[in-house]
Amino acid sequence: MAEIVTAEELAREQEPRLITRHTFGVRVVHWWTTLTFLYLILSGFALGYPRMAWLLDVMGGGQSVRFVHPWVGVGFTVGLVFMFAMWLPSMRFHSVDRHWFRNLGEYVRTGHTDTDTDKFNGGQKAYYWFSVINGLVLLITGIPLWLPDLLPREWNLAARFSHHVFFLMAAGFLVVHVYLSTARFPGTFRSMTSGTVSRAWAAFHHPRWFRRVDAGREHEGAD
Amino acid sequence: MTTTDLGLTIRRQSATPASGTNIRRDHSTPALEISKLVDIDLCIGCKACEVACKEWNDLQVEETHLFSGYQSHPDLTPHTWDLMRFNEVELAGGALAWLIRKDSCLHCEEPGCLLACPAPGAVIQYENGIVDFNQDACIGCQYCVSGCPFDIPRFDTVTKKVYKCTLCIDRVSTGLEPACVKACPTGAIRFGTKEDMLAYGLEKVEKLKARGFSEAMLYDPVGVGGLHMMYVVPRGEILEQYGLPVDPTVTAPTSFPSLIGALRKVGATASWAGLLAAAVYFLKTGKRYPPPEEEAVAAAYEKAPHG
């Protein structure tokens, strides 16, 4: 006699089996830096570009933005420190990353390489190190803009110029980061919301990490 | 008199592209430009201009302390927009030169403060050359302080706004001379059209040269497009001892306003190009789904190093 299966049970059966990629704490840190950085970028555009100055009004007025921006910068830096620490073990470059970078062209064209990628691929590791260093430079060059009495005028002007350059780089790479993790690769964004990915996604994009998790050698989602 | 005569139409405002408002018939002819001129040779250091500035602008008197010879306060403040600076200098040969300079906003033709300001309408330049701060629009970032080559704007920690000399725009707008000019007992501070002040200044420089001040000069540096408060400087060879930069620049291609302007163009172009490129890339390559689970898992295990 055939087993009776309800529609609900059938749907659950067909749902891809999931594994945890980012734990709750990791996701909190990630979204903390996301929100603070988004504020910093928008207010940065508002302060740096006369044609974007209308954003100052939208964001509570120029005086508020001038007051809040540095403090949000401090908040972002705190998030960045946690981010640096929590991902450092996974972000060290290994020999497989060289293979990934050699096949960067293929990755751009097809969205895939046959690299035996670990939890993060070469590009993700590069973005991590870029973000850490860039965040540090933005902090250092931001201090003279926050407290202009500390340094001579010429240093303040140089700091403002550098702050702008590194801000543009950060904004640029952020577009790439968001694009790749949302539109380009379906199934990726959920790793930062529910924290899970499908087994197919993990095996396809991060085979080396998948095998470890699959064999139970790594606690799911541990960093 | 009309506002056109007094040049009180707005020429440009900070952080506001295409901010000039002049549509009058005589737009093609240069607006009447005004200027102050400080003839340092005639200045006796009486500080009447300091007092008049305080009185007219209703600025509070600040306590001071004994710190040097004749100078009343150590520095400009949000409440002190005009300060007589006294500097005793030993010349080559041992003679003493007592340099006295009225220090206040020079109202640059190319104002570093205006070019640095990110707040729309916080710094306004009028057709007549006056550069004025509008504290209502000021956001307190103090970029103008860094942008000014003459170290003029002062930040008030209570109101979180910057302040400086307005060239008595409220007096000028009714046809009066600035308060400091009115108070000066020796005629060392003069006021008129830029043309007249240039003529007076150049003539005075020649007189000074005839009197033996071979390096006498009219201080109206091109690096800031010229000034609307010029100085006749008797000892041009020691300009920096007066507290005046020899070559202040905001107009050179390597100066900060030019660099940040170029960077803005690059940034705006790159931002739009980047977003456009992402859209085109998406249309070209679309989404990349993983293969079915069995296939993906099998491929993952194939990659495992053997042995």
XYZ file of C-alpha atoms in Angstrom:
530
model
C 0.000 0.000 0.000
C 1.356 3.322 -1.069
C 2.333 5.683 1.668
C 0.137 8.757 1.948
C 2.160 11.973 1.725
C 0.629 15.358 2.423
C 1.403 18.333 0.192
C 3.244 19.949 3.053
C 5.492 16.951 3.587
C 6.134 16.731 -0.135
C 7.249 20.367 -0.263
C 9.593 19.759 2.649
C 11.016 16.711 0.890
C 11.724 18.663 -2.278
C 13.329 21.629 -0.517
C 17.082 21.509 -0.946
C 18.941 20.236 2.052
C 20.599 23.167 3.753
C 23.845 23.700 5.540
C 24.768 26.644 7.696
C 27.331 28.984 6.166
C 27.242 32.007 8.455
C 26.315 31.766 12.117
C 24.100 34.294 13.872
C 27.053 36.255 15.285
C 28.758 36.470 11.915
C 25.584 37.736 10.315
C 25.104 40.394 12.998
C 28.636 41.682 12.475
C 28.200 41.661 8.700
C 24.918 43.630 8.831
C 26.295 46.015 11.407
C 29.102 46.982 9.020
C 26.651 46.967 6.102
C 24.270 49.469 7.656
C 26.958 51.733 9.073
C 28.881 51.681 5.806
C 25.757 52.430 3.800
C 25.147 55.499 5.948
C 28.795 56.525 5.557
C 28.694 56.161 1.771
C 25.450 58.078 1.337
C 26.469 60.885 3.672
C 29.929 60.829 2.053
C 28.407 61.397 -1.359
C 26.245 64.150 0.125
C 29.238 65.917 1.675
C 31.618 65.349 -1.229
C 29.420 66.134 -4.206
C 27.543 69.464 -4.516
C 25.044 67.809 -6.854
C 24.261 65.255 -4.157
C 23.908 67.852 -1.409
C 20.121 67.348 -1.378
C 20.897 64.090 0.427
C 22.005 66.193 3.409
C 18.413 67.363 3.845
C 17.041 63.857 3.385
C 19.441 62.577 6.032
C 18.422 65.054 8.696
C 20.224 68.242 7.669
C 23.860 69.101 7.025
C 24.680 69.893 10.627
C 23.367 66.527 11.794
C 25.197 64.669 9.057
C 28.441 66.435 9.898
C 27.989 65.425 13.533
C 26.796 61.856 12.966
C 29.099 60.763 10.124
C 32.290 60.558 12.234
C 30.536 58.646 15.011
C 29.044 56.179 12.555
C 32.592 55.876 11.239
C 33.696 54.839 14.705
C 30.842 52.328 14.828
C 31.848 50.957 11.459
C 35.436 50.597 12.612
C 34.299 48.582 15.631
C 32.387 46.272 13.287
C 35.412 46.054 11.043
C 37.602 44.939 13.939
C 35.170 42.110 14.724
C 34.976 41.231 11.042
C 38.751 41.155 10.788
C 39.039 38.847 13.771
C 36.171 36.485 12.960
C 37.196 35.805 9.378
C 40.971 35.996 9.710
C 41.457 32.180 9.900
C 39.424 31.645 6.707
C 40.965 34.526 4.814
C 44.630 33.499 4.705
C 45.757 32.957 1.122
C 46.634 29.404 0.078
C 48.046 27.846 -3.067
C 44.545 27.082 -4.434
C 43.845 30.810 -4.495
C 46.603 31.234 -7.055
C 44.669 28.874 -9.309
C 41.524 30.964 -8.788
C 43.276 34.216 -9.712
C 44.798 32.595 -12.819
C 41.271 31.700 -13.891
C 39.795 35.093 -13.041
C 38.871 35.672 -16.694
C 36.877 32.472 -16.784
C 35.203 33.394 -13.501
C 34.137 36.751 -14.924
C 32.819 35.169 -18.144
C 31.113 32.062 -16.781
C 30.800 32.660 -13.052
C 32.755 29.536 -12.242
C 36.254 28.083 -12.096
C 37.271 24.498 -11.421
C 39.351 25.691 -8.467
C 39.053 23.532 -5.359
C 37.797 26.581 -3.472
C 37.689 26.593 0.314
C 35.152 28.525 2.369
C 36.111 31.719 0.517
C 37.559 32.068 -2.963
C 40.533 34.244 -3.891
C 38.358 37.184 -4.816
C 36.492 37.091 -1.521
C 39.764 36.950 0.373
C 41.105 39.868 -1.649
C 37.928 41.837 -0.878
C 38.327 41.051 2.822
C 41.885 42.365 2.923
C 40.944 45.349 0.779
C 38.075 46.198 3.137
C 40.226 45.945 6.242
C 43.029 48.100 4.847
C 40.674 50.555 3.181
C 38.635 50.896 6.379
C 41.805 51.598 8.310
C 42.886 54.295 5.833
C 39.415 55.872 5.909
C 39.598 55.980 9.704
C 43.050 57.564 9.707
C 42.245 60.126 7.003
C 38.872 60.823 8.593
C 40.260 61.954 11.938
C 41.718 65.270 10.636
C 38.392 65.995 8.938
C 36.566 65.295 12.169
C 38.939 67.361 14.338
C 40.552 69.915 12.019
C 42.571 71.595 14.758
C 44.912 68.646 15.171
C 47.010 69.166 12.071
C 48.171 72.033 9.828
C 45.935 73.129 6.989
C 47.903 71.325 4.264
C 47.552 68.003 6.103
C 43.809 68.507 6.407
C 43.522 69.134 2.679
C 45.643 66.050 1.919
C 43.498 64.002 4.310
C 40.329 65.205 2.616
C 41.692 64.267 -0.804
C 42.825 60.809 0.356
C 39.559 60.211 2.223
C 37.746 60.901 -1.045
C 39.978 58.581 -3.115
C 39.642 55.645 -0.726
C 35.920 56.304 -0.327
C 35.478 55.973 -4.097
C 37.416 52.708 -4.146
C 35.367 51.327 -1.266
C 32.101 52.352 -2.935
C 33.229 50.806 -6.216
C 34.167 47.437 -4.773
C 30.995 47.446 -2.689
C 28.961 47.528 -5.906
C 30.875 44.459 -7.144
C 30.423 42.713 -3.784
C 26.672 43.344 -3.635
C 26.189 42.437 -7.276
C 27.997 39.109 -7.000
C 26.263 38.129 -3.783
C 22.759 38.939 -4.990
C 22.027 39.136 -8.723
C 24.896 37.053 -10.086
C 24.742 33.920 -7.945
C 21.270 32.809 -6.819
C 21.303 31.151 -3.435
C 24.096 33.330 -2.082
C 22.175 36.136 -0.395
C 20.341 33.738 1.937
C 23.674 32.879 3.537
C 23.584 36.352 5.094
C 19.882 36.311 5.997
C 18.905 32.859 7.237
C 22.565 31.888 7.276
C 22.083 28.777 5.175
C 22.969 27.602 1.689
C 21.907 24.565 -0.289
C 24.256 21.581 -0.493
C 24.373 22.086 -4.267
C 25.440 25.714 -3.820
C 28.142 24.784 -1.329
C 29.497 21.890 -3.425
C 29.502 24.013 -6.573
C 31.057 27.237 -5.270
C 33.119 26.008 -2.326
C 33.887 22.293 -2.869
C 36.766 22.074 -0.428
C 34.713 23.669 2.367
C 31.712 21.506 1.411
C 33.679 18.284 1.770
C 34.838 19.256 5.247
C 31.340 20.145 6.375
C 29.909 17.039 4.677
C 32.384 14.793 6.451
C 31.536 16.438 9.736
C 35.112 17.578 10.097
C 34.032 21.169 10.447
C 31.178 22.361 12.541
C 28.637 23.842 10.181
C 29.157 27.530 9.675
C 32.114 27.745 12.009
C 34.681 30.230 10.950
C 21.101 103.278 -6.333
C 20.190 99.769 -7.327
C 21.624 96.476 -6.228
C 23.306 96.304 -9.631
C 25.263 99.441 -8.853
C 26.404 98.037 -5.549
C 27.193 94.659 -7.066
C 25.031 92.818 -4.566
C 23.779 90.232 -7.031
C 25.059 86.782 -6.165
C 28.012 85.693 -8.292
C 28.331 82.204 -6.854
C 27.492 80.131 -3.814
C 29.301 77.254 -2.189
C 28.377 73.702 -3.225
C 25.878 75.021 -5.744
C 26.631 74.387 -9.427
C 25.714 77.262 -11.757
C 24.866 79.445 -8.782
C 25.197 82.913 -10.313
C 21.930 84.845 -10.470
C 22.807 87.873 -12.603
C 20.429 88.310 -15.554
C 20.613 92.067 -15.823
C 21.103 93.876 -19.115
C 24.653 94.904 -18.340
C 25.689 91.343 -17.539
C 28.350 91.471 -20.227
C 30.091 94.435 -18.648
C 32.054 93.663 -15.520
C 30.144 94.372 -12.332
C 31.312 97.202 -10.170
C 33.926 95.664 -7.950
C 34.771 97.171 -4.610
C 37.865 96.817 -2.495
C 39.451 97.883 0.717
C 43.076 98.883 0.714
C 45.309 98.922 3.778
C 48.221 101.268 3.388
C 50.561 99.796 5.981
C 52.796 102.853 5.625
C 50.066 105.082 7.072
C 48.951 102.712 9.836
C 49.826 103.865 13.339
C 48.499 100.740 15.105
C 45.807 102.568 17.071
C 43.308 99.686 16.797
C 40.390 102.020 16.069
C 39.401 99.592 13.285
C 39.293 96.720 15.800
C 36.964 98.657 18.067
C 34.782 99.890 15.217
C 34.444 96.311 13.931
C 33.332 95.119 17.367
C 30.897 97.992 17.741
C 29.277 97.840 14.357
C 28.971 94.055 14.269
C 27.920 93.924 17.935
C 30.610 91.386 18.793
C 31.334 90.661 22.415
C 34.502 91.996 23.983
C 36.844 89.218 24.966
C 39.151 89.127 27.931
C 42.779 89.115 27.007
C 46.051 88.632 28.831
C 49.479 90.154 28.634
C 51.394 88.190 26.042
C 53.417 90.674 24.013
C 53.897 94.340 23.318
C 51.049 96.142 21.681
C 48.748 93.518 20.245
C 45.358 93.366 21.944
C 44.569 89.656 21.512
C 46.674 86.694 20.464
C 44.509 85.704 17.502
C 41.307 86.148 15.550
C 38.295 84.447 17.144
C 34.630 83.959 16.214
C 34.064 87.266 18.045
C 37.122 89.103 16.727
C 37.053 89.565 12.972
C 39.651 92.306 12.823
C 42.983 92.218 14.655
C 46.011 94.466 14.512
C 49.054 92.215 14.427
C 52.310 93.651 15.739
C 55.609 92.086 14.826
C 59.035 93.377 15.766
C 61.653 92.270 13.264
C 65.380 92.811 13.248
C 66.507 93.784 9.775
C 69.848 93.019 8.198
C 72.231 95.522 9.753
C 70.517 95.448 13.114
C 67.817 98.075 12.511
C 64.352 97.441 13.946
C 61.240 97.204 11.825
C 57.945 97.386 13.631
C 55.498 95.637 11.366
C 51.826 96.339 11.980
C 49.124 94.686 9.922
C 45.365 94.806 10.082
C 44.430 91.136 9.846
C 40.935 90.326 8.582
C 39.278 88.584 5.651
C 40.866 89.501 2.324
C 37.758 88.656 0.241
C 39.623 86.703 -2.449
C 38.394 86.751 -6.021
C 38.824 82.944 -5.958
C 37.893 82.212 -2.330
C 39.480 79.059 -0.933
C 36.724 78.929 1.706
C 33.928 78.951 -0.868
C 35.635 76.372 -3.056
C 36.178 74.037 -0.083
C 32.678 74.384 1.399
C 30.311 71.379 1.011
C 27.190 73.156 2.322
C 25.036 74.783 -0.364
C 24.838 78.534 0.088
C 26.934 78.714 3.258
C 29.552 80.854 1.510
C 28.314 83.472 -0.905
C 30.312 85.656 -3.253
C 28.650 88.785 -4.594
C 29.336 90.481 -7.911
C 31.152 93.282 -6.092
C 33.666 90.808 -4.659
C 32.391 90.496 -1.095
C 32.669 86.949 0.268
C 30.190 86.385 3.078
C 29.253 83.454 5.287
C 25.604 82.493 5.736
C 25.585 80.831 9.136
C 22.062 79.459 8.556
C 23.403 77.152 5.861
C 26.727 76.384 7.581
C 27.084 72.771 8.750
C 30.166 73.375 10.899
C 32.561 71.084 9.035
C 35.326 73.731 9.027
C 36.515 72.818 5.538
C 36.654 76.589 4.895
C 39.186 76.896 7.710
C 41.467 74.424 5.933
C 40.607 75.917 2.547
C 41.602 79.490 3.446
C 45.241 80.314 2.617
C 45.126 83.284 5.035
C 43.839 81.480 8.149
C 40.795 83.723 8.570
C 37.562 81.800 9.359
C 37.030 80.944 13.013
C 34.824 78.165 14.369
C 32.571 78.887 17.313
C 32.258 75.865 19.572
C 28.933 77.045 20.993
C 26.992 77.647 17.781
C 29.111 75.164 15.719
C 29.349 77.688 12.897
C 32.179 79.678 11.348
C 32.501 83.460 11.380
C 34.610 86.126 9.730
C 34.584 89.703 8.412
C 31.580 90.431 6.177
C 33.247 93.511 4.664
C 30.343 95.226 6.435
C 28.012 94.110 3.687
C 25.105 95.619 5.609
C 26.797 99.033 5.426
C 28.020 98.622 1.859
C 24.508 97.670 0.750
C 23.279 101.086 1.882
C 26.139 102.947 0.261
C 28.315 103.339 3.355
C 31.958 102.405 3.781
C 32.915 99.532 6.132
C 33.177 100.386 9.838
C 36.963 99.911 9.966
C 37.401 102.358 7.078
C 35.152 104.904 8.735
C 37.068 104.699 12.014
C 40.619 104.859 10.656
C 42.077 108.231 11.730
C 44.983 108.321 9.268
C 43.295 107.120 6.098
C 45.377 103.966 6.150
C 42.281 101.884 5.416
C 40.644 103.033 2.218
C 37.538 101.876 0.423
C 36.341 102.323 -3.151
C 36.175 100.579 -6.484
C 38.810 97.954 -7.088
C 40.045 100.093 -9.972
C 40.517 103.176 -7.821
C 42.188 101.200 -5.051
C 44.603 99.603 -7.541
C 45.476 103.044 -8.891
C 46.034 104.447 -5.406
C 48.053 101.412 -4.361
C 50.357 101.400 -7.369
C 50.979 105.130 -7.031
C 51.746 104.720 -3.334
C 54.182 101.903 -4.081
C 56.089 104.204 -6.432
C 56.231 106.873 -3.732
C 57.556 104.349 -1.236
C 60.212 103.224 -3.689
C 61.276 106.838 -4.174
C 61.577 107.065 -0.390
C 63.965 104.129 -0.322
C 61.643 101.161 0.210
C 63.006 99.439 -2.883
C 60.910 96.264 -2.375
C 57.624 98.051 -1.651
C 54.677 96.230 -3.222
C 50.940 96.094 -3.660
C 49.730 92.803 -2.195
C 47.109 91.420 -4.586
C 48.277 87.832 -5.305
C 47.196 86.197 -8.565
C 47.095 82.749 -6.949
C 43.754 83.664 -5.370
C 42.568 85.716 -8.347
C 43.337 88.985 -6.587
C 41.910 90.438 -3.393
C 39.141 92.762 -2.289
C 41.259 93.885 0.605
C 44.718 94.704 -0.686
C 47.781 95.861 1.217
C 50.440 98.374 0.389
C 53.473 96.670 1.911
C 56.553 98.874 2.413
C 58.994 96.011 2.995
C 57.993 93.474 0.353
C 61.185 91.511 0.928
C 59.922 90.307 4.327
C 56.313 89.651 3.360
C 56.099 86.549 5.547
C 57.156 88.539 8.602
C 53.977 90.579 8.159
C 52.091 87.277 8.244
C 51.276 87.293 4.529
C 51.951 84.178 2.427
C 54.235 84.938 -0.519
C 52.346 82.805 -3.018
C 48.893 81.767 -1.786
C 47.199 79.552 -4.365
C 43.759 78.141 -4.941
C 43.710 78.495 -8.726
C 46.723 76.389 -9.800
C 45.998 72.951 -11.335
C 47.844 71.392 -8.409
C 45.891 73.342 -5.788
C 43.322 71.645 -3.617
C 40.146 73.057 -5.242
C 41.367 71.971 -8.692
C 42.384 68.513 -7.486
C 39.161 67.862 -5.608
C 37.190 69.199 -8.594
C 38.958 66.754 -10.910
C 38.443 63.934 -8.421
C 34.727 64.706 -8.248
C 34.458 64.427 -12.019
C 36.363 61.131 -11.986
C 34.262 59.861 -9.087
C 30.921 60.803 -10.612
C 31.880 59.344 -13.991
C 33.243 56.146 -12.442
C 30.168 55.713 -10.244
C 27.738 55.923 -13.131
C 30.002 53.896 -15.438
C 30.339 51.206 -12.759
C 26.585 50.882 -12.251
C 26.047 50.843 -16.007
C 28.751 48.192 -16.444
C 27.116 46.024 -13.767
C 23.780 46.291 -15.574
C 25.327 45.421 -18.950
C 27.292 42.565 -17.405
C 24.101 41.193 -15.902
C 22.318 41.361 -19.253
C 25.251 39.580 -20.886
C 25.933 36.857 -18.330
C 22.785 36.704 -16.219
C 22.569 34.420 -13.231
C 24.738 31.406 -12.559
C 22.827 28.633 -10.801
C 24.563 25.675 -9.234
C 23.948 22.329 -11.006
C 21.632 19.736 -9.394
C 22.784 18.569 -6.007
C 24.042 15.061 -6.986
C 26.083 16.511 -9.824
C 27.569 19.319 -7.729
C 28.442 16.989 -4.857
C 30.038 14.450 -7.187
C 32.125 17.190 -8.804
C 33.184 18.445 -5.395
C 34.451 15.001 -4.387
C 36.260 14.609 -7.718
C 38.327 17.649 -6.823
C 39.510 16.048 -3.594
C 43.212 15.279 -3.571
C 43.674 11.509 -3.846
C 45.654 9.373 -1.463
